[in-house]
PDB file of C-alpha atoms in Angstrom:
ATOM      1  CA  ALA A  26     -84.045  16.968  32.079  1.00 75.00           C
ATOM      2  CA  GLN A  27     -84.246  20.675  30.898  1.00 83.00           C
ATOM      3  CA  THR A  28     -87.043  22.475  28.511  1.00 92.00           C
ATOM      4  CA  VAL A  29     -87.441  25.224  27.101  1.00 96.00           C
ATOM      5  CA  THR A  30     -91.101  26.286  25.100  1.00 96.00           C
ATOM      6  CA  GLN A  31     -91.895  29.252  23.115  1.00 97.00           C
ATOM      7  CA  SER A  32     -95.059  29.736  22.798  1.00 95.00           C
ATOM      8  CA  GLN A  33     -95.581  31.662  19.937  1.00 96.00           C
ATOM      9  CA  PRO A  34     -93.932  29.859  16.431  1.00 95.00           C
ATOM     10  CA  GLU A  35     -94.673  33.428  14.596  1.00 97.00           C
ATOM     11  CA  MET A  36     -95.001  36.962  15.302  1.00 97.00           C
ATOM     12  CA  SER A  37     -95.003  40.637  13.453  1.00 97.00           C
ATOM     13  CA  VAL A  38     -94.208  43.380  13.945  1.00 97.00           C
ATOM     14  CA  GLN A  39     -94.758  47.343  12.461  1.00 97.00           C
ATOM     15  CA  GLU A  40     -91.133  48.879  12.177  1.00 97.00           C
ATOM     16  CA  ALA A  41     -89.998  51.116  14.580  1.00 97.00           C
ATOM     17  CA  GLU A  42     -92.502  49.215  16.959  1.00 97.00           C
ATOM     18  CA  THR A  43     -91.713  47.167  20.231  1.00 98.00           C
ATOM     19  CA  VAL A  44     -92.215  43.216  20.172  1.00 98.00           C
ATOM     20  CA  THR A  45     -91.655  40.948  23.226  1.00 98.00           C
ATOM     21  CA  LEU A  46     -91.318  37.652  22.243  1.00 98.00           C
ATOM     22  CA  SER A  47     -92.011  35.230  25.057  1.00 98.00           C
ATOM     23  CA  CYS A  48     -90.274  31.782  26.219  1.00 98.00           C
ATOM     24  CA  THR A  49     -90.336  29.456  29.767  1.00 97.00           C
ATOM     25  CA  TYR A  50     -88.407  26.994  30.908  1.00 97.00           C
ATOM     26  CA  ASP A  51     -88.260  24.053  33.011  1.00 95.00           C
ATOM     27  CA  THR A  52     -84.912  23.091  35.275  1.00 91.00           C
ATOM     28  CA  SER A  53     -84.290  22.003  38.747  1.00 89.00           C
ATOM     29  CA  GLU A  54     -81.005  24.018  39.033  1.00 87.00           C
ATOM     30  CA  ASN A  55     -80.171  26.899  40.361  1.00 86.00           C
ATOM     31  CA  ASN A  56     -77.903  28.326  38.739  1.00 87.00           C
ATOM     32  CA  TYR A  57     -77.555  28.306  34.670  1.00 91.00           C
ATOM     33  CA  TYR A  58     -77.121  30.804  31.886  1.00 92.00           C
ATOM     34  CA  LEU A  59     -79.984  31.279  29.736  1.00 95.00           C
ATOM     35  CA  PHE A  60     -79.570  32.657  26.052  1.00 96.00           C
ATOM     36  CA  TRP A  61     -81.374  34.597  23.185  1.00 97.00           C
ATOM     37  CA  TYR A  62     -80.012  33.603  19.658  1.00 97.00           C
ATOM     38  CA  LYS A  63     -80.892  35.384  16.171  1.00 97.00           C
ATOM     39  CA  GLN A  64     -80.983  32.916  12.781  1.00 94.00           C
ATOM     40  CA  PRO A  65     -81.788  35.021   9.813  1.00 91.00           C
ATOM     41  CA  PRO A  66     -83.526  32.954   6.928  1.00 86.00           C
ATOM     42  CA  SER A  67     -80.106  31.077   5.176  1.00 79.00           C
ATOM     43  CA  ARG A  68     -77.874  32.686   7.431  1.00 83.00           C
ATOM     44  CA  GLN A  69     -76.187  31.425  10.515  1.00 88.00           C
ATOM     45  CA  MET A  70     -77.513  31.896  14.518  1.00 92.00           C
ATOM     46  CA  ILE A  71     -75.839  34.819  16.454  1.00 93.00           C
ATOM     47  CA  LEU A  72     -76.153  35.274  20.335  1.00 94.00           C
ATOM     48  CA  VAL A  73     -78.312  38.327  20.288  1.00 96.00           C
ATOM     49  CA  ILE A  74     -78.273  38.317  24.477  1.00 96.00           C
ATOM     50  CA  ARG A  75     -77.656  36.452  27.561  1.00 94.00           C
ATOM     51  CA  GLN A  76     -78.495  36.544  31.138  1.00 94.00           C
ATOM     52  CA  GLU A  77     -76.706  34.594  34.246  1.00 91.00           C
ATOM     53  CA  ALA A  78     -79.629  33.098  36.613  1.00 91.00           C
ATOM     54  CA  TYR A  79     -77.342  34.974  40.033  1.00 90.00           C
ATOM     55  CA  LYS A  80     -78.348  38.663  38.703  1.00 89.00           C
ATOM     56  CA  GLN A  81     -81.420  39.979  39.677  1.00 86.00           C
ATOM     57  CA  GLN A  82     -80.950  42.554  37.073  1.00 92.00           C
ATOM     58  CA  ASN A  83     -81.879  41.941  33.586  1.00 95.00           C
ATOM     59  CA  ALA A  84     -79.774  42.044  30.346  1.00 94.00           C
ATOM     60  CA  THR A  85     -79.227  44.866  28.170  1.00 95.00           C
ATOM     61  CA  GLU A  86     -77.949  44.967  24.462  1.00 94.00           C
ATOM     62  CA  ASN A  87     -79.058  48.068  22.782  1.00 95.00           C
ATOM     63  CA  ARG A  88     -82.413  47.593  21.529  1.00 97.00           C
ATOM     64  CA  PHE A  89     -82.313  44.096  23.099  1.00 98.00           C
ATOM     65  CA  SER A  90     -83.744  43.894  26.527  1.00 97.00           C
ATOM     66  CA  VAL A  91     -84.881  41.443  28.302  1.00 97.00           C
ATOM     67  CA  ASN A  92     -87.197  40.218  31.289  1.00 97.00           C
ATOM     68  CA  PHE A  93     -86.005  37.596  33.926  1.00 96.00           C
ATOM     69  CA  GLN A  94     -89.116  35.779  35.778  1.00 95.00           C
ATOM     70  CA  LYS A  95     -86.879  32.876  38.283  1.00 94.00           C
ATOM     71  CA  ALA A  96     -89.400  32.052  40.321  1.00 93.00           C
ATOM     72  CA  ALA A  97     -91.739  32.139  37.386  1.00 95.00           C
ATOM     73  CA  LYS A  98     -89.033  30.500  34.760  1.00 95.00           C
ATOM     74  CA  SER A  99     -89.518  32.788  32.382  1.00 96.00           C
ATOM     75  CA  PHE A 100     -86.923  34.689  29.795  1.00 97.00           C
ATOM     76  CA  SER A 101     -89.027  37.135  27.669  1.00 98.00           C
ATOM     77  CA  LEU A 102     -86.975  39.171  24.779  1.00 98.00           C
ATOM     78  CA  LYS A 103     -87.711  43.044  24.324  1.00 98.00           C
ATOM     79  CA  ILE A 104     -86.732  44.217  20.483  1.00 98.00           C
ATOM     80  CA  SER A 105     -87.671  48.318  20.740  1.00 98.00           C
ATOM     81  CA  ASP A 106     -87.955  50.304  18.074  1.00 97.00           C
ATOM     82  CA  SER A 107     -87.743  47.046  15.635  1.00 97.00           C
ATOM     83  CA  GLN A 108     -85.971  46.983  12.027  1.00 97.00           C
ATOM     84  CA  LEU A 109     -86.104  44.980   8.979  1.00 96.00           C
ATOM     85  CA  GLY A 110     -82.846  43.214   9.597  1.00 95.00           C
ATOM     86  CA  ASP A 111     -85.043  42.222  12.741  1.00 97.00           C
ATOM     87  CA  THR A 112     -86.369  40.009  10.396  1.00 96.00           C
ATOM     88  CA  ALA A 113     -85.361  35.932  11.559  1.00 96.00           C
ATOM     89  CA  MET A 114     -86.067  33.146  13.537  1.00 96.00           C
ATOM     90  CA  TYR A 115     -85.124  33.995  17.233  1.00 98.00           C
ATOM     91  CA  PHE A 116     -84.037  30.938  19.639  1.00 97.00           C
ATOM     92  CA  CYS A 117     -84.228  30.899  23.397  1.00 98.00           C
ATOM     93  CA  ALA A 118     -81.526  28.232  24.973  1.00 96.00           C
ATOM     94  CA  PHE A 119     -81.002  27.057  28.465  1.00 94.00           C
ATOM     95  CA  MET A 120     -76.960  26.006  29.470  1.00 91.00           C
ATOM     96  CA  ASN A 121     -76.190  24.188  32.845  1.00 84.00           C
ATOM     97  CA  THR A 122     -73.000  25.964  34.838  1.00 78.00           C
ATOM     98  CA  ASN A 123     -71.211  23.135  34.739  1.00 72.00           C
ATOM     99  CA  ALA A 124     -71.859  21.749  31.070  1.00 69.00           C
ATOM    100  CA  GLY A 125     -71.310  23.215  27.619  1.00 73.00           C
ATOM    101  CA  LYS A 126     -74.428  22.174  26.099  1.00 85.00           C
ATOM    102  CA  SER A 127     -77.621  24.327  25.439  1.00 90.00           C
ATOM    103  CA  THR A 128     -81.108  23.113  25.307  1.00 94.00           C
ATOM    104  CA  PHE A 129     -83.207  25.677  22.636  1.00 96.00           C
ATOM    105  CA  GLY A 130     -86.890  26.197  22.540  1.00 96.00           C
ATOM    106  CA  ASP A 131     -88.472  25.671  18.945  1.00 95.00           C
ATOM    107  CA  GLY A 132     -88.316  29.036  17.990  1.00 96.00           C
ATOM    108  CA  THR A 133     -90.458  31.981  16.873  1.00 97.00           C
ATOM    109  CA  THR A 134     -89.917  33.888  13.820  1.00 96.00           C
ATOM    110  CA  LEU A 135     -90.100  37.140  13.884  1.00 97.00           C
ATOM    111  CA  THR A 136     -91.516  39.574  10.520  1.00 97.00           C
ATOM    112  CA  VAL A 137     -90.753  43.390  10.605  1.00 97.00           C
ATOM    113  CA  LYS A 138     -92.971  44.576   8.303  1.00 97.00           C
ATOM    114  CA  PRO A 139     -92.159  47.933   6.640  1.00 95.00           C
TER     115      PRO A 139
ATOM    116  CA  ASP B  10     -62.814  34.883   8.172  1.00 52.00           C
ATOM    117  CA  THR B  11     -62.162  34.099  11.499  1.00 77.00           C
ATOM    118  CA  GLY B  12     -65.625  32.396  12.454  1.00 92.00           C
ATOM    119  CA  VAL B  13     -66.769  28.343  12.290  1.00 95.00           C
ATOM    120  CA  SER B  14     -67.019  27.444   8.874  1.00 96.00           C
ATOM    121  CA  GLN B  15     -68.214  23.805   7.867  1.00 97.00           C
ATOM    122  CA  ASP B  16     -67.473  21.975   4.936  1.00 97.00           C
ATOM    123  CA  PRO B  17     -70.112  20.687   2.496  1.00 97.00           C
ATOM    124  CA  ARG B  18     -72.816  23.201   2.951  1.00 96.00           C
ATOM    125  CA  HIS B  19     -74.750  20.913   1.576  1.00 96.00           C
ATOM    126  CA  LYS B  20     -74.748  17.365   0.938  1.00 98.00           C
ATOM    127  CA  ILE B  21     -77.519  15.155  -1.265  1.00 98.00           C
ATOM    128  CA  THR B  22     -76.867  11.431  -0.920  1.00 98.00           C
ATOM    129  CA  LYS B  23     -78.245   8.190  -1.101  1.00 97.00           C
ATOM    130  CA  ARG B  24     -80.232   6.253   1.016  1.00 97.00           C
ATOM    131  CA  GLY B  25     -77.196   3.600   2.889  1.00 97.00           C
ATOM    132  CA  GLN B  26     -74.535   5.756   1.842  1.00 98.00           C
ATOM    133  CA  ASN B  27     -72.038   7.419   4.428  1.00 98.00           C
ATOM    134  CA  VAL B  28     -71.774  10.953   4.680  1.00 98.00           C
ATOM    135  CA  THR B  29     -68.833  12.856   6.550  1.00 98.00           C
ATOM    136  CA  PHE B  30     -68.884  16.075   7.505  1.00 98.00           C
ATOM    137  CA  ARG B  31     -66.324  18.621   8.445  1.00 98.00           C
ATOM    138  CA  CYS B  32     -66.050  21.942  10.958  1.00 98.00           C
ATOM    139  CA  ASP B  33     -63.285  24.268  12.125  1.00 97.00           C
ATOM    140  CA  PRO B  34     -63.828  26.082  15.131  1.00 96.00           C
ATOM    141  CA  ILE B  35     -62.735  29.278  15.748  1.00 94.00           C
ATOM    142  CA  SER B  36     -58.906  29.219  16.271  1.00 90.00           C
ATOM    143  CA  GLU B  37     -58.652  29.655  20.270  1.00 87.00           C
ATOM    144  CA  HIS B  38     -61.421  28.281  20.880  1.00 91.00           C
ATOM    145  CA  ASN B  39     -61.129  24.675  23.057  1.00 90.00           C
ATOM    146  CA  ARG B  40     -64.534  23.445  23.198  1.00 92.00           C
ATOM    147  CA  LEU B  41     -66.281  22.323  19.647  1.00 95.00           C
ATOM    148  CA  TYR B  42     -70.374  21.271  19.466  1.00 95.00           C
ATOM    149  CA  TRP B  43     -72.408  19.426  16.880  1.00 96.00           C
ATOM    150  CA  TYR B  44     -75.833  19.971  16.976  1.00 96.00           C
ATOM    151  CA  ARG B  45     -78.632  19.366  14.170  1.00 96.00           C
ATOM    152  CA  GLN B  46     -81.782  21.216  13.522  1.00 95.00           C
ATOM    153  CA  THR B  47     -84.825  19.916  11.584  1.00 94.00           C
ATOM    154  CA  LEU B  48     -87.240  22.285   9.630  1.00 88.00           C
ATOM    155  CA  GLY B  49     -89.255  24.129  12.000  1.00 85.00           C
ATOM    156  CA  GLN B  50     -87.084  22.644  15.182  1.00 90.00           C
ATOM    157  CA  GLY B  51     -84.505  24.520  17.118  1.00 93.00           C
ATOM    158  CA  PRO B  52     -81.284  23.035  17.131  1.00 94.00           C
ATOM    159  CA  GLU B  53     -80.727  19.501  19.406  1.00 94.00           C
ATOM    160  CA  PHE B  54     -77.487  18.752  21.148  1.00 94.00           C
ATOM    161  CA  LEU B  55     -75.710  15.568  19.620  1.00 95.00           C
ATOM    162  CA  THR B  56     -72.043  16.080  21.421  1.00 95.00           C
ATOM    163  CA  TYR B  57     -69.429  18.312  22.101  1.00 92.00           C
ATOM    164  CA  PHE B  58     -65.618  18.094  22.900  1.00 94.00           C
ATOM    165  CA  GLN B  59     -63.399  19.518  24.800  1.00 91.00           C
ATOM    166  CA  ASN B  60     -59.772  19.612  23.374  1.00 91.00           C
ATOM    167  CA  GLU B  61     -59.668  16.349  21.723  1.00 92.00           C
ATOM    168  CA  ALA B  62     -61.543  14.478  24.790  1.00 92.00           C
ATOM    169  CA  GLN B  63     -65.589  13.836  23.337  1.00 91.00           C
ATOM    170  CA  LEU B  64     -66.878  14.706  26.851  1.00 90.00           C
ATOM    171  CA  GLU B  65     -70.694  14.024  25.981  1.00 89.00           C
ATOM    172  CA  LYS B  66     -72.314  12.086  23.767  1.00 90.00           C
ATOM    173  CA  SER B  67     -76.691  12.649  23.264  1.00 90.00           C
ATOM    174  CA  ARG B  68     -78.827   9.113  22.838  1.00 86.00           C
ATOM    175  CA  LEU B  69     -79.727  11.145  19.415  1.00 80.00           C
ATOM    176  CA  LEU B  70     -76.479   9.863  18.748  1.00 83.00           C
ATOM    177  CA  SER B  71     -77.296   6.595  17.187  1.00 85.00           C
ATOM    178  CA  ASP B  72     -74.629   3.844  16.837  1.00 91.00           C
ATOM    179  CA  ARG B  73     -74.599   5.328  13.094  1.00 95.00           C
ATOM    180  CA  PHE B  74     -73.102   8.605  13.654  1.00 95.00           C
ATOM    181  CA  SER B  75     -69.278   8.892  15.221  1.00 95.00           C
ATOM    182  CA  ALA B  76     -67.578  12.592  15.792  1.00 96.00           C
ATOM    183  CA  GLU B  77     -63.528  12.791  16.448  1.00 95.00           C
ATOM    184  CA  ARG B  78     -61.979  15.711  16.572  1.00 95.00           C
ATOM    185  CA  PRO B  79     -57.667  14.636  16.471  1.00 90.00           C
ATOM    186  CA  LYS B  80     -55.392  17.320  18.006  1.00 85.00           C
ATOM    187  CA  GLY B  81     -58.145  18.860  19.184  1.00 84.00           C
ATOM    188  CA  SER B  82     -58.726  21.715  16.292  1.00 90.00           C
ATOM    189  CA  PHE B  83     -61.470  20.776  13.148  1.00 96.00           C
ATOM    190  CA  SER B  84     -63.991  17.280  13.925  1.00 97.00           C
ATOM    191  CA  THR B  85     -65.731  15.421  11.660  1.00 97.00           C
ATOM    192  CA  LEU B  86     -68.793  14.331  11.851  1.00 97.00           C
ATOM    193  CA  GLU B  87     -69.910  11.156  10.264  1.00 97.00           C
ATOM    194  CA  ILE B  88     -72.801   9.255   9.412  1.00 97.00           C
ATOM    195  CA  GLN B  89     -72.816   5.739   8.735  1.00 97.00           C
ATOM    196  CA  ARG B  90     -75.819   3.926   6.677  1.00 97.00           C
ATOM    197  CA  THR B  91     -77.674   7.076   6.341  1.00 97.00           C
ATOM    198  CA  GLU B  92     -81.147   6.686   6.671  1.00 96.00           C
ATOM    199  CA  GLN B  93     -83.970   9.688   5.202  1.00 96.00           C
ATOM    200  CA  GLY B  94     -84.549  10.417   9.150  1.00 94.00           C
ATOM    201  CA  ASP B  95     -81.096  12.103   8.666  1.00 96.00           C
ATOM    202  CA  SER B  96     -82.142  15.111   6.514  1.00 97.00           C
ATOM    203  CA  ALA B  97     -81.519  17.629   8.532  1.00 96.00           C
ATOM    204  CA  MET B  98     -79.324  20.051   9.012  1.00 96.00           C
ATOM    205  CA  TYR B  99     -75.845  19.731  11.096  1.00 97.00           C
ATOM    206  CA  LEU B 100     -74.727  22.858  13.351  1.00 97.00           C
ATOM    207  CA  CYS B 101     -71.284  22.910  14.891  1.00 97.00           C
ATOM    208  CA  ALA B 102     -70.488  25.873  17.334  1.00 95.00           C
ATOM    209  CA  SER B 103     -67.364  26.705  19.022  1.00 94.00           C
ATOM    210  CA  SER B 104     -66.481  28.501  22.189  1.00 91.00           C
ATOM    211  CA  ARG B 105     -63.651  28.909  24.718  1.00 86.00           C
ATOM    212  CA  ARG B 106     -64.107  27.338  27.877  1.00 78.00           C
ATOM    213  CA  GLN B 107     -64.632  29.943  31.045  1.00 74.00           C
ATOM    214  CA  VAL B 108     -63.461  29.425  34.343  1.00 74.00           C
ATOM    215  CA  VAL B 109     -66.134  31.926  35.657  1.00 74.00           C
ATOM    216  CA  GLY B 110     -69.275  32.885  33.802  1.00 73.00           C
ATOM    217  CA  PRO B 111     -70.898  32.164  30.334  1.00 77.00           C
ATOM    218  CA  GLU B 112     -69.713  30.537  27.611  1.00 82.00           C
ATOM    219  CA  THR B 113     -70.171  32.290  24.202  1.00 87.00           C
ATOM    220  CA  GLN B 114     -71.101  29.361  21.192  1.00 91.00           C
ATOM    221  CA  TYR B 115     -70.437  30.471  17.500  1.00 92.00           C
ATOM    222  CA  PHE B 116     -72.161  28.896  15.653  1.00 94.00           C
ATOM    223  CA  GLY B 117     -70.889  27.940  11.348  1.00 96.00           C
ATOM    224  CA  PRO B 118     -73.354  28.084   8.402  1.00 94.00           C
ATOM    225  CA  GLY B 119     -74.537  24.842   9.298  1.00 96.00           C
ATOM    226  CA  THR B 120     -74.649  21.541   6.723  1.00 97.00           C
ATOM    227  CA  ARG B 121     -77.988  20.328   5.204  1.00 96.00           C
ATOM    228  CA  LEU B 122     -78.098  17.126   4.429  1.00 98.00           C
ATOM    229  CA  LEU B 123     -80.725  15.306   2.365  1.00 97.00           C
ATOM    230  CA  VAL B 124     -80.745  11.407   2.202  1.00 97.00           C
ATOM    231  CA  LEU B 125     -83.219  10.498  -0.847  1.00 96.00           C
TER     232      LEU B 125
END
């Protein structure tokens, strides 16, 4: 069974600065997908960024980028130029290529301070 | 609004009662998922459907839980004889199965259940 670990329950960052959220996972699979989701307070979860394990290039979406280290089974999220609207809980998730369900970490609560 | 919708958004019930939640996926999505999220934790997979077929059920889904997706459209999740430990947020997500590449799951707002 896959496991996803987010070792930082809470983090804070000043507006306009950069912050990195950590995620590690455990799997015996070679092909899989990794995701970061954002869950704002009292709002629904939305996808931030995704990475296919067979791609060496790190995914980037505007201010969001990942550092994917397959050998280390590490998948961190970097948020540049943090904005107040980035305040949310962030979940790292793993998905097998042959199964649609996702395994989630317990989340990191990020607070962006003005 | 063409996103995933869930009804009700909140439910308070007494222990031992039955409750039913509904999820309406994005119309062209053929996969539908149910997750449970307790406070301070990430969502845990319960079950998922591809069209009307229930393809996988988690061990978390005890005999008191049942899910259906008639005609491959909306889905219902029923909990019988609720227990206080069932108190949680129940999330629904839908996606379109991809032949190649990851599918993106779109989540609904969830149904928050409180069992007294």
